[in-house]
Every structure is written in C-alpha cells, then in structure tokens.
PDB file of C-alpha atoms in Angstrom:
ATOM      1  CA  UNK A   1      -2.283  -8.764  16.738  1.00 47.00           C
ATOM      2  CA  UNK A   2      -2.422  -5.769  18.511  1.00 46.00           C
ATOM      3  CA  UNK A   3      -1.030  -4.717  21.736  1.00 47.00           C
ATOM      4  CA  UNK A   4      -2.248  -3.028  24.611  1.00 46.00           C
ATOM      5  CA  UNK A   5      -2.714   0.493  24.671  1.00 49.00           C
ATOM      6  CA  UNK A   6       0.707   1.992  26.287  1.00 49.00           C
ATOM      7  CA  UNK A   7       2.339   0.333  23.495  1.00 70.00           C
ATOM      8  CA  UNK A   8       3.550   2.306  19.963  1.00 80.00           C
ATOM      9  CA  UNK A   9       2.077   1.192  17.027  1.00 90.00           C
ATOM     10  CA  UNK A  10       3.982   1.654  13.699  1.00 95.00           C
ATOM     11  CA  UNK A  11       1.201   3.164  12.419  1.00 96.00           C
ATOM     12  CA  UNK A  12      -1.599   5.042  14.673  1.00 96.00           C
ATOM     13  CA  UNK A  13      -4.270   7.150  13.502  1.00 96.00           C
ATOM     14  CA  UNK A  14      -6.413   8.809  16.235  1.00 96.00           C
ATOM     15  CA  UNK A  15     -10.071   9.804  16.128  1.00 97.00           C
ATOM     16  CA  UNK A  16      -8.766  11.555  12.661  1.00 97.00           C
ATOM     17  CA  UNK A  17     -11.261  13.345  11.045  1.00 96.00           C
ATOM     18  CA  UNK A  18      -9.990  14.947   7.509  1.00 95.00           C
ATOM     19  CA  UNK A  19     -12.327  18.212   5.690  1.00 94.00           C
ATOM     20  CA  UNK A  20     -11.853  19.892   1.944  1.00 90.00           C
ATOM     21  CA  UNK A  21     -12.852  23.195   2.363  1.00 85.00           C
ATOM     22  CA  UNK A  22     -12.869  25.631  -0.953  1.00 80.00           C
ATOM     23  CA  UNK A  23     -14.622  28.975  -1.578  1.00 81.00           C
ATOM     24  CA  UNK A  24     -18.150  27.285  -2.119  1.00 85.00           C
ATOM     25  CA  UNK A  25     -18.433  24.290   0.224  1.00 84.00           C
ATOM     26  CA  UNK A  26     -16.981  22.423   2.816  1.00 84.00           C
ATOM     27  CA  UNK A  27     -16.581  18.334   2.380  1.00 86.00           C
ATOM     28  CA  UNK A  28     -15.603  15.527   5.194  1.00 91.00           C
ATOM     29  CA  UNK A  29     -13.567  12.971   3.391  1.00 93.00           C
ATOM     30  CA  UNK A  30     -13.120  11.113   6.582  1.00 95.00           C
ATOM     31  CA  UNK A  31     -14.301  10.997  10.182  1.00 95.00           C
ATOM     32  CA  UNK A  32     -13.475   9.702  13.979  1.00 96.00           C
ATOM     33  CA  UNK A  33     -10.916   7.238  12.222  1.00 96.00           C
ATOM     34  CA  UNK A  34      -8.835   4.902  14.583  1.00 96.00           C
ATOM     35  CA  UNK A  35      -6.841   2.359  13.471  1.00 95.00           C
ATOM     36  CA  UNK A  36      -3.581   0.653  14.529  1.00 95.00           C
ATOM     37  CA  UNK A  37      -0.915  -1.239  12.311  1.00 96.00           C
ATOM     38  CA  UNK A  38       1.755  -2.972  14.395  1.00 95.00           C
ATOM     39  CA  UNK A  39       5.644  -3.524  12.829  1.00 93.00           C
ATOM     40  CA  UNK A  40       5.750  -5.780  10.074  1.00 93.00           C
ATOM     41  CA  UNK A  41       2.220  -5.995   9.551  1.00 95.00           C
ATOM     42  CA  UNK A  42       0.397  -5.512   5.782  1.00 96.00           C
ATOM     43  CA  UNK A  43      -3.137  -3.746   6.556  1.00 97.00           C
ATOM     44  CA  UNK A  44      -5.689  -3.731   3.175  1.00 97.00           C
ATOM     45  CA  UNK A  45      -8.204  -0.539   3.240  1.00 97.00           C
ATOM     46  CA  UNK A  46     -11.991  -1.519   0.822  1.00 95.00           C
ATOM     47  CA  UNK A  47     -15.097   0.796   0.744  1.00 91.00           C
ATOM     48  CA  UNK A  48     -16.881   1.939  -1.853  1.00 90.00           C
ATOM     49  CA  UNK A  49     -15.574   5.044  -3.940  1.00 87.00           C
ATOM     50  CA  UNK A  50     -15.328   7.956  -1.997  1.00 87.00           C
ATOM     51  CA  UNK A  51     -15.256   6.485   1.699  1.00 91.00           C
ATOM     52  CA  UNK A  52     -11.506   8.317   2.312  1.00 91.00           C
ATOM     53  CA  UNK A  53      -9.376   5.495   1.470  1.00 93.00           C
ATOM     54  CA  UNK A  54      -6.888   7.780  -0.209  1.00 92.00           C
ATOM     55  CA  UNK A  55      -7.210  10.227   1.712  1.00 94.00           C
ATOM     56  CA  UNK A  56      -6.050   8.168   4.787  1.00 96.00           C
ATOM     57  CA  UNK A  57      -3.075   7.268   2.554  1.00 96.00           C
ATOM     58  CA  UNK A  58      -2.314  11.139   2.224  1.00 95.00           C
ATOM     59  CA  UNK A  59      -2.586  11.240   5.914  1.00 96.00           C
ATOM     60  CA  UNK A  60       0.110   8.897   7.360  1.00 96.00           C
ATOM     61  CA  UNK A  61       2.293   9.677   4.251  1.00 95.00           C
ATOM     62  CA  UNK A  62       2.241  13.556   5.592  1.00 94.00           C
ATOM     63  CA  UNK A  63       0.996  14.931   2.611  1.00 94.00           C
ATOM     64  CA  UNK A  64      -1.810  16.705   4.199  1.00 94.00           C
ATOM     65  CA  UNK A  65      -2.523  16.955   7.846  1.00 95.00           C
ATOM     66  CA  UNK A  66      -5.941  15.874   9.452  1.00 95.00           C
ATOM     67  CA  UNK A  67      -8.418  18.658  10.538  1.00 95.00           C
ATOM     68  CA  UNK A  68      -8.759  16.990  13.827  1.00 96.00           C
ATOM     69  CA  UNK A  69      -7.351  14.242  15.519  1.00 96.00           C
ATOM     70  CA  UNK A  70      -3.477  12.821  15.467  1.00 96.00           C
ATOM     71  CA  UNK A  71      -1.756  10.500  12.593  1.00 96.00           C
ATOM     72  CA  UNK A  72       1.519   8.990  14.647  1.00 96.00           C
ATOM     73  CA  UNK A  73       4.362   6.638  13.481  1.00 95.00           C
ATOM     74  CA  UNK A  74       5.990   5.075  16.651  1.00 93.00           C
ATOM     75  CA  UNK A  75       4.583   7.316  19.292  1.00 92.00           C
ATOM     76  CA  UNK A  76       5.560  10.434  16.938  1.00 93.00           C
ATOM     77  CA  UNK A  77       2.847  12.671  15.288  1.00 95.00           C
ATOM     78  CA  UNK A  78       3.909  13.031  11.609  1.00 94.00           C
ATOM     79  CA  UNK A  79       4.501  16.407  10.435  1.00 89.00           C
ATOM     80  CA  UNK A  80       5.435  16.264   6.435  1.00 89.00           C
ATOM     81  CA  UNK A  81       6.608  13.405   4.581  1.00 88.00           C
ATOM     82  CA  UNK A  82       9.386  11.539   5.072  1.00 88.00           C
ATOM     83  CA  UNK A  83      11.707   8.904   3.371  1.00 87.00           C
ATOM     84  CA  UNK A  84      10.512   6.314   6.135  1.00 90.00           C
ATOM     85  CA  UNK A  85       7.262   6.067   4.196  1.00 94.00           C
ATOM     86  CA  UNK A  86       7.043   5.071   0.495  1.00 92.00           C
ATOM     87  CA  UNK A  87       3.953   5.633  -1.540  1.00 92.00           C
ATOM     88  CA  UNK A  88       3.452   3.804  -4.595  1.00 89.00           C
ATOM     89  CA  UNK A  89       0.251   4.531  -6.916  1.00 85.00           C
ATOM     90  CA  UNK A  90      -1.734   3.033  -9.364  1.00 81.00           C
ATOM     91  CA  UNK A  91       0.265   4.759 -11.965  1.00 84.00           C
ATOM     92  CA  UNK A  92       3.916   4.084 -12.110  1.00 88.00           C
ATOM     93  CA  UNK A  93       5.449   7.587 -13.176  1.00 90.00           C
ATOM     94  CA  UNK A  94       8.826   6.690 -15.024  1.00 93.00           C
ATOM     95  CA  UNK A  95      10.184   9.013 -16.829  1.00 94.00           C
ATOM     96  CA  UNK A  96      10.696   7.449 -20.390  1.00 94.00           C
ATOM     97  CA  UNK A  97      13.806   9.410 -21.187  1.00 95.00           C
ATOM     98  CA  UNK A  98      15.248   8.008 -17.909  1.00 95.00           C
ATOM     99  CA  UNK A  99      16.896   3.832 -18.179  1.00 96.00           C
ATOM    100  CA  UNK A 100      15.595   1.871 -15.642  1.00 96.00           C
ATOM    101  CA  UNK A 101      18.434   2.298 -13.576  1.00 95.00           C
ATOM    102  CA  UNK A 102      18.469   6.096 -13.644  1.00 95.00           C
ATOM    103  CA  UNK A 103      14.534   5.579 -12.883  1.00 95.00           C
ATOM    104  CA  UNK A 104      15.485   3.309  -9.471  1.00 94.00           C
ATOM    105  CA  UNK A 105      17.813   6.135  -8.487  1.00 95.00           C
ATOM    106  CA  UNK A 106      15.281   8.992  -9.135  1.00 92.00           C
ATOM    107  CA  UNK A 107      14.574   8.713  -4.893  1.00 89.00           C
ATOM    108  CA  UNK A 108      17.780   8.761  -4.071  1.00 91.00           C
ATOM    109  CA  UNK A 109      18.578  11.620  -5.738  1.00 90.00           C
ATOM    110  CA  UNK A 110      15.136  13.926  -5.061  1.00 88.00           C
ATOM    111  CA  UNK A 111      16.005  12.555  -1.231  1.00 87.00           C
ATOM    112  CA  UNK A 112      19.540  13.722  -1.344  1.00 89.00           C
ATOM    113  CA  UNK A 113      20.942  10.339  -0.005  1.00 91.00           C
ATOM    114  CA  UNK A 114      22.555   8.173  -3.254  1.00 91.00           C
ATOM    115  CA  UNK A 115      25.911   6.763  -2.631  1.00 93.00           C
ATOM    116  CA  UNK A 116      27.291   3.778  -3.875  1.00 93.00           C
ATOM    117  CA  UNK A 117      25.890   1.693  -1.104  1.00 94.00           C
ATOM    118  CA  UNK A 118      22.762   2.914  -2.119  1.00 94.00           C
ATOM    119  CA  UNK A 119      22.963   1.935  -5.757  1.00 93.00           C
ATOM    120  CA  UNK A 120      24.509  -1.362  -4.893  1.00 94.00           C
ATOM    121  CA  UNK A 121      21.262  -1.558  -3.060  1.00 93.00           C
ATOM    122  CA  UNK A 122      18.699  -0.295  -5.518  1.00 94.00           C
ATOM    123  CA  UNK A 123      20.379  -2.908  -8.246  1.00 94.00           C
ATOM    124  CA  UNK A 124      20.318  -5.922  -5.851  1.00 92.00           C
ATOM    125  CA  UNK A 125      16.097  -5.349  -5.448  1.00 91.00           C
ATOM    126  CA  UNK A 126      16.357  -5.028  -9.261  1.00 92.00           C
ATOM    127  CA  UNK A 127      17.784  -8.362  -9.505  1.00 92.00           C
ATOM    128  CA  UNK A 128      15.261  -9.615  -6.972  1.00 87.00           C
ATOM    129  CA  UNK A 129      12.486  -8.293  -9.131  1.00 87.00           C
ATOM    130  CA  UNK A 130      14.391 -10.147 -11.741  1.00 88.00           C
ATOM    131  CA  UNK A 131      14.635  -7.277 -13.438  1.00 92.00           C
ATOM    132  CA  UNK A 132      18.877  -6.967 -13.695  1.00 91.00           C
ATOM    133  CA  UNK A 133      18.648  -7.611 -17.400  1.00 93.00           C
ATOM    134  CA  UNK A 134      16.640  -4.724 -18.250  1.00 94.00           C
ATOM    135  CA  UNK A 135      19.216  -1.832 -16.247  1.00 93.00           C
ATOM    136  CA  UNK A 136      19.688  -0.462 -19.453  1.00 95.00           C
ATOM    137  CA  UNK A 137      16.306  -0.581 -21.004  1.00 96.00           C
ATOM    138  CA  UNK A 138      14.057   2.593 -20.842  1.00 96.00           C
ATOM    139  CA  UNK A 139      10.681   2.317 -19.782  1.00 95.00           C
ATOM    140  CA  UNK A 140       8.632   2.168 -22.981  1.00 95.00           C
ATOM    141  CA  UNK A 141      10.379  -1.212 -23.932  1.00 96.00           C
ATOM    142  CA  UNK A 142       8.676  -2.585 -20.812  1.00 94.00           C
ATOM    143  CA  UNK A 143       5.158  -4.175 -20.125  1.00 91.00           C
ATOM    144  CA  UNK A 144       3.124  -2.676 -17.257  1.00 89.00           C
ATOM    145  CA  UNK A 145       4.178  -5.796 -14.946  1.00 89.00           C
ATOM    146  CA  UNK A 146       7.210  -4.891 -15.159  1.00 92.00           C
ATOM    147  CA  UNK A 147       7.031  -1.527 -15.101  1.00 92.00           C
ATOM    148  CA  UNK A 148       5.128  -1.555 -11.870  1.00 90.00           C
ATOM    149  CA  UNK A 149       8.283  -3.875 -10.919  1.00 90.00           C
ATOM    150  CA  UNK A 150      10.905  -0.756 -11.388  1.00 93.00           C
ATOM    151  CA  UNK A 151       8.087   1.278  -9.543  1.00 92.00           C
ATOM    152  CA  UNK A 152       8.143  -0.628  -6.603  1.00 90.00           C
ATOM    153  CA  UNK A 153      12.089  -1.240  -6.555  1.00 92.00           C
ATOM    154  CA  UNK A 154      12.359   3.162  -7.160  1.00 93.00           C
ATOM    155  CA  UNK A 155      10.322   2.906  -4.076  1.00 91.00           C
ATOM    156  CA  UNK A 156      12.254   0.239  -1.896  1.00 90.00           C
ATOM    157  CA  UNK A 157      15.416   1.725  -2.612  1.00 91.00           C
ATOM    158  CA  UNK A 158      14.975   4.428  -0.321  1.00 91.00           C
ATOM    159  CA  UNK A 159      14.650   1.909   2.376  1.00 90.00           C
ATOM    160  CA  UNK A 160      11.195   2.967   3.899  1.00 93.00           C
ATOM    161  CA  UNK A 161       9.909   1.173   6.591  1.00 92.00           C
ATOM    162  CA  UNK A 162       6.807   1.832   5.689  1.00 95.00           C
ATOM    163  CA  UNK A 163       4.569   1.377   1.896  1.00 94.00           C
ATOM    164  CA  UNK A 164       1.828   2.795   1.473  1.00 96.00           C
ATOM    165  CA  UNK A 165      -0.258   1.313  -1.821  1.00 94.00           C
ATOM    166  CA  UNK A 166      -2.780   3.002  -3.824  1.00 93.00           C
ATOM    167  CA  UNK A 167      -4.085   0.615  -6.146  1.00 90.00           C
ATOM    168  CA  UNK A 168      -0.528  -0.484  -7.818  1.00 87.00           C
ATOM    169  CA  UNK A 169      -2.403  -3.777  -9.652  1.00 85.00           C
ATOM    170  CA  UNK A 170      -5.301  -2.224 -11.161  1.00 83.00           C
ATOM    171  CA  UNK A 171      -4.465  -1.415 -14.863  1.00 80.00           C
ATOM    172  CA  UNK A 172      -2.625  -4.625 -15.151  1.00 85.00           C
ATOM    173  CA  UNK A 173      -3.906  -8.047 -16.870  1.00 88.00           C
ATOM    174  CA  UNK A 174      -5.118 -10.692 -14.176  1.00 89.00           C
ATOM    175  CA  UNK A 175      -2.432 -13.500 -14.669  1.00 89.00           C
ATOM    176  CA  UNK A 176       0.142 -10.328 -14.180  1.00 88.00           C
ATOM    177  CA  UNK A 177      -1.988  -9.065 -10.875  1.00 89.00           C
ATOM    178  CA  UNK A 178      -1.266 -12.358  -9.362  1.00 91.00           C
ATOM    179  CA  UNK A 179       2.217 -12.807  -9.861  1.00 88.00           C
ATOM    180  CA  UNK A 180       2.587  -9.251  -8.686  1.00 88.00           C
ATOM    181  CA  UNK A 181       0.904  -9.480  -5.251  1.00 91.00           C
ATOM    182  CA  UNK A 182       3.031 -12.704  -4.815  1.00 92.00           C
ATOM    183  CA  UNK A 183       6.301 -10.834  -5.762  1.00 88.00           C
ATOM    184  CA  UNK A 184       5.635  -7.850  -3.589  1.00 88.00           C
ATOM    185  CA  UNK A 185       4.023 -10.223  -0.707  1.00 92.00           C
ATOM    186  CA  UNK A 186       7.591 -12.318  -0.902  1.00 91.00           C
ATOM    187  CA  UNK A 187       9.536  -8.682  -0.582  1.00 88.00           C
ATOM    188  CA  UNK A 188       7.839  -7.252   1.958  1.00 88.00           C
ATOM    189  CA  UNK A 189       8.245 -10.437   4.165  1.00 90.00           C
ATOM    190  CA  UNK A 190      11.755 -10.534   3.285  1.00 88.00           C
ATOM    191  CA  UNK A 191      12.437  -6.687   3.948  1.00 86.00           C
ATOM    192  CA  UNK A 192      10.466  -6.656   7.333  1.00 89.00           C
ATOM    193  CA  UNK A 193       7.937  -3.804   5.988  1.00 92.00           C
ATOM    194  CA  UNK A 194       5.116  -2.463   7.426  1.00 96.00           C
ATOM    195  CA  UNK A 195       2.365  -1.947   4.229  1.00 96.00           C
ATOM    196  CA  UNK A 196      -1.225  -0.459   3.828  1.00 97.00           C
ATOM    197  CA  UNK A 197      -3.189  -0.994   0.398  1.00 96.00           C
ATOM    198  CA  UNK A 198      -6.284   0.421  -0.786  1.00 95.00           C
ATOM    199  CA  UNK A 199      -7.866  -1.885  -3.452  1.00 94.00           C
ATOM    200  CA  UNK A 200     -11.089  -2.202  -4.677  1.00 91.00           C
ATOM    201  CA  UNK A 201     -10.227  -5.614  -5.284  1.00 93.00           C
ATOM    202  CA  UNK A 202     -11.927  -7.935  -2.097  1.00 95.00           C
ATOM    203  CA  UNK A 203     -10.380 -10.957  -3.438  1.00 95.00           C
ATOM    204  CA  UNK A 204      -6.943  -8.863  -3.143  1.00 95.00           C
ATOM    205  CA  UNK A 205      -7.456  -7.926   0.040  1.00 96.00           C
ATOM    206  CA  UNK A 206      -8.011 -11.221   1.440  1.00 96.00           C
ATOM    207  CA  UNK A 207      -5.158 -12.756  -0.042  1.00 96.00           C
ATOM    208  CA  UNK A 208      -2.603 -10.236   0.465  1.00 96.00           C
ATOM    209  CA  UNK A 209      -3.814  -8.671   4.078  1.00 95.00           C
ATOM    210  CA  UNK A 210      -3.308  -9.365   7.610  1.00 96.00           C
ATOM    211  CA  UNK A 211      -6.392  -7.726   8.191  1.00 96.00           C
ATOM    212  CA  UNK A 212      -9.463  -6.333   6.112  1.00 96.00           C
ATOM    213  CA  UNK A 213     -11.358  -2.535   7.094  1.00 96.00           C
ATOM    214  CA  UNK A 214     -14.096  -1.966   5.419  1.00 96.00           C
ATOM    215  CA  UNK A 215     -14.945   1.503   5.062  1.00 95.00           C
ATOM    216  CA  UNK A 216     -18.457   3.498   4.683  1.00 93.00           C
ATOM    217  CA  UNK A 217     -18.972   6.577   3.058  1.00 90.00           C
ATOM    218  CA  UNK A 218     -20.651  10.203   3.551  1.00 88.00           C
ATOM    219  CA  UNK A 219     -18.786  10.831   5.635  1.00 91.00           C
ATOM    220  CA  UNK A 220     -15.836   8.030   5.298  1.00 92.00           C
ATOM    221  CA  UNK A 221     -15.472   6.132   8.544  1.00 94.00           C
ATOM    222  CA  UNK A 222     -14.285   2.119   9.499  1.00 95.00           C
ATOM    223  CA  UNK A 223     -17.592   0.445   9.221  1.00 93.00           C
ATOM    224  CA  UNK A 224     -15.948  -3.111  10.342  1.00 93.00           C
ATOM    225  CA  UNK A 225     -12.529  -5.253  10.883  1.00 95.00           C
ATOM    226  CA  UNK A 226     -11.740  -8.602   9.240  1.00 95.00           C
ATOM    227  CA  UNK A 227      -9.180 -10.389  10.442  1.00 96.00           C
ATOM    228  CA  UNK A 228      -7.430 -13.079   8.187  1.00 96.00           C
ATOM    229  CA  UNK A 229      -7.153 -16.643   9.353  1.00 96.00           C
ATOM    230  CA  UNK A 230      -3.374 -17.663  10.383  1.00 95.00           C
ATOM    231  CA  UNK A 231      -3.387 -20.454   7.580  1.00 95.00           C
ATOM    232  CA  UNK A 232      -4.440 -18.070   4.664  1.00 96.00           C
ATOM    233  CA  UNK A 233      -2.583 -14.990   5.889  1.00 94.00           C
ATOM    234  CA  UNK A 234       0.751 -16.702   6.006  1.00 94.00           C
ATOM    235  CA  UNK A 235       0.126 -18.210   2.336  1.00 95.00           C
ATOM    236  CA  UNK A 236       1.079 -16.541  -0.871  1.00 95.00           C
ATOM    237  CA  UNK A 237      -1.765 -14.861  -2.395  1.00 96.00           C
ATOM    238  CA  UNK A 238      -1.784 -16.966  -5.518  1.00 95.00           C
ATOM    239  CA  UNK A 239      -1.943 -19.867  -2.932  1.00 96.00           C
ATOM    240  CA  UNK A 240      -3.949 -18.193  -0.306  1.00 96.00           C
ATOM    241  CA  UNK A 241      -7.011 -18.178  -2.693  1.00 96.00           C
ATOM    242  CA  UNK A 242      -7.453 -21.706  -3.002  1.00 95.00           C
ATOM    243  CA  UNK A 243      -7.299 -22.637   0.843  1.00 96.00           C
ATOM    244  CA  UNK A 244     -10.233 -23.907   2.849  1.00 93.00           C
ATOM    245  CA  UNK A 245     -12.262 -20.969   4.699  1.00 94.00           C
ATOM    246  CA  UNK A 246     -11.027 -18.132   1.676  1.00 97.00           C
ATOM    247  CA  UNK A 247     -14.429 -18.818  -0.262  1.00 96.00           C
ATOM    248  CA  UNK A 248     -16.690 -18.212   2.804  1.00 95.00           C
ATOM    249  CA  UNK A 249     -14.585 -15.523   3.984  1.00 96.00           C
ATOM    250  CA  UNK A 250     -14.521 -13.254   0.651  1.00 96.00           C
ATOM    251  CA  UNK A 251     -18.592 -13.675   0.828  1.00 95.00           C
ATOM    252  CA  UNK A 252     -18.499 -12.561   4.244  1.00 94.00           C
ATOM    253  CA  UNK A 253     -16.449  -9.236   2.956  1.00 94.00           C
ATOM    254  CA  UNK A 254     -18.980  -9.482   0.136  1.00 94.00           C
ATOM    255  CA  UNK A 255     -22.032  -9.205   2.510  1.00 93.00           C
ATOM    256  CA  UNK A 256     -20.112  -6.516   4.559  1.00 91.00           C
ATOM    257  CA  UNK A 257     -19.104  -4.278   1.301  1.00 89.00           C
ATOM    258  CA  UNK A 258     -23.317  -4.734   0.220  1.00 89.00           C
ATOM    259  CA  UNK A 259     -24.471  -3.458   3.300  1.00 85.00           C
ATOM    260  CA  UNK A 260     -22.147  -0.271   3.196  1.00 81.00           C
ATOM    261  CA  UNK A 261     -22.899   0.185  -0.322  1.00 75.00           C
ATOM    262  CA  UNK A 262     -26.789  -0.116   0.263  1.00 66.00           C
ATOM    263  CA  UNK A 263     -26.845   1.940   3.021  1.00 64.00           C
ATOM    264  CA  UNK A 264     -25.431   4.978   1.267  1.00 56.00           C
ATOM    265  CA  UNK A 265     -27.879   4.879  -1.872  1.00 55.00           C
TER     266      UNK A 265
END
C-alpha cells in the first residue's frame, strides 16, 4: 500500500516525538513515531492505555504540535487545525437544546462556511444515516446509536478529507457497535475518506482497518504493523469477522498486544 518515498502521503508523521512538560515533571507521550497513511486509506491505532494513541490524534488534527519531528498532510507540515480534518470522539457533544438539524449545522457555522449547498449537503448524509425523520428531534429523544449517527454526519458535513476517530463505539451496546462500524465503513468508502481510529477494541480493528499498529508504552512508540488480508479488508466488518484467516489473525494481534503489555509491567 504504500509508495515510494518521493511520493506525498495523505497523512505523514516523521520521527515525531511529543513531551508534557508542567512545573514539576516532564512526560514523553510519544517517541521517534513514523507512519504513513496513503488517500483513501482507514489506518486503526491499539496499545495499551497510555502508549500516545490520542495524542497522535491531537497531532495530525493540529491541536498541539510535536516537540520534535514533522506531522505533514500532502507534503505540507500542519500548523493548527483545519476543516480538512474531522475529529470525532468517544463522546458525541450535542447540544440538547439544539434539533438535530441545528446540531449537523453546528460546523458549518463555528467554520464560517454554511450556505444552502451546505445544508442541502449536511441533510442528504442525514438521510444516508437514515436519520431524515428525526431533523426535528432534539438529542435527548435519541439512543446513543443514533446519536453517534448525528455526530458523525455534524462531522462529514464539513466535508473533511480526513477523520480522525477516538473511540466513537465504545459506550454503545454490541449489536449497535456493529451496525455502526458497518454504517461508517459504507460512508467512508462512498465519500473517498482518508480515516485513523484508536480503539481498544482488536476485534474492531481488524474488521474495520486497512492496517493494524500496535503501539508500546513508556515512552509510546509503533511496536509492530499488521496488515489486513485483501479478502477481509474489503468486507464489511459485520462480514469481515466471520471470513477464513480473521480468527488466526485477531490471535496474532492478541499475541502482539500480550507481549507489549508484559513488557511494560
């Protein structure tokens, strides 16, 4: 999957190394990273807690800036946030005086870019979502599927071309989970997006990823690189966990994810 060196990844991070410093201590969240994500391709971050997972997330979005080393999107270093990358979190932060149609626009509006082609737009992924019906609905007549449903259209409506997930299935029921990675899997396929997730989930990350980093901790660093079979990475996730080769390759994650953990106790 990825290309030669002279080429411009969507998303390059370069021996990034990332420190919290306060008053009393200083603390490396993550160190020497490199990694590549080409166009189009959705890239699934595990490690144990505290391995810098969402940290490198803060990184490419441009919410902080590495202590050393370069995060670039095509070939450009980024510099501060920007509407080409959406972030969506475990936590789906409607605001429950809002409908969900005011919700979808909230981007639009903070970005300064809502118009009535961008509406029209931010209804038509509501009706994807299947979620048309429920324009005029506020959020706490909603279940948390659906919620993270308006989260992720809020999100798309700005037209990123890059999303960035921070564990957006975790407080949600399994038989919900699933129908949720197949739903955003579908839309990101459709849409042409580039995608990174951080789960915790290895299962998850199988099913839903082109490829797998595992990370170790102390300081947080790319221990190894899984890279999904063609068969099960062009499956929906739902589907993609009963195909031959998914069993042995979640135990190989397994084995991967023990050794990490094991080494840091």
């Amino acid at each position: 999957m990825n290309q030669g060196p002279s080429s411009k990844a969507k998303i390059e991070l370069r021996h990034v190394t990332h420190l919290y410093v306060s008053t009393t201590r200083a603390f490396m969240a993550v160190k020497d990273i490199n990694l590549r994500v080409e166009e189009g391709e959705f890239v699934c971050l595990v490690g144990p807690s505290g391995c810098g997972k969402t940290t490198l997330l803060s990184l490419i979005a441009g919410l902080e800036q590495p202590t050393a080393g370069k995060v670039l999107i095509e070939g450009n270093p980024v510099s501060g946030t920007s509407r080409r990358v959406g972030y969506m979190l475990q936590q789906d932060y409607l605001f429950n005086w809002r409908t969900i149609e005011e919700n979808i626009f909230l981007g639009l509006d903070i970005q300064g870019i809502r118009s009535k082609e961008m509406e029209e737009y931010a209804l038509h992924l509501l009706e994807e979502m299947a979620l048309g019906d429920v324009r005029k609905s506020y959020p706490t007549q909603l279940s948390g599927g659906m919620r993270q449903r308006v989260a992720l259209v809020r999100t798309l409506a700005c037209q990123p071309d890059i999303l960035l997930l921070d564990e957006p299935f975790s407080a949600l029921d399994y038989q919900t989970k699933l129908k949720l990675e197949d739903l955003i899997i579908a839309t990101m396929r459709r849409h042409k997006k580039t995608a990174v997730l951080v789960t915790h989930d290895l299962s998850e990350a199988i099913a839903m990823g082109d490829r797998v980093y595992i990370l170790a901790r102390n300081p947080g660093r790319i221990n190894s690189e899984v890279v999904v079979p063609e068969e099960i990475r062009l499956a929906l996730p739902f589907s993609a966990r009963n195909l031959e080769g998914f069993s042995e390759l979640f135990h190989r994650v397994w084995k991967e994810m023990e050794a990490v953990s094991d080494a840091v106790k």
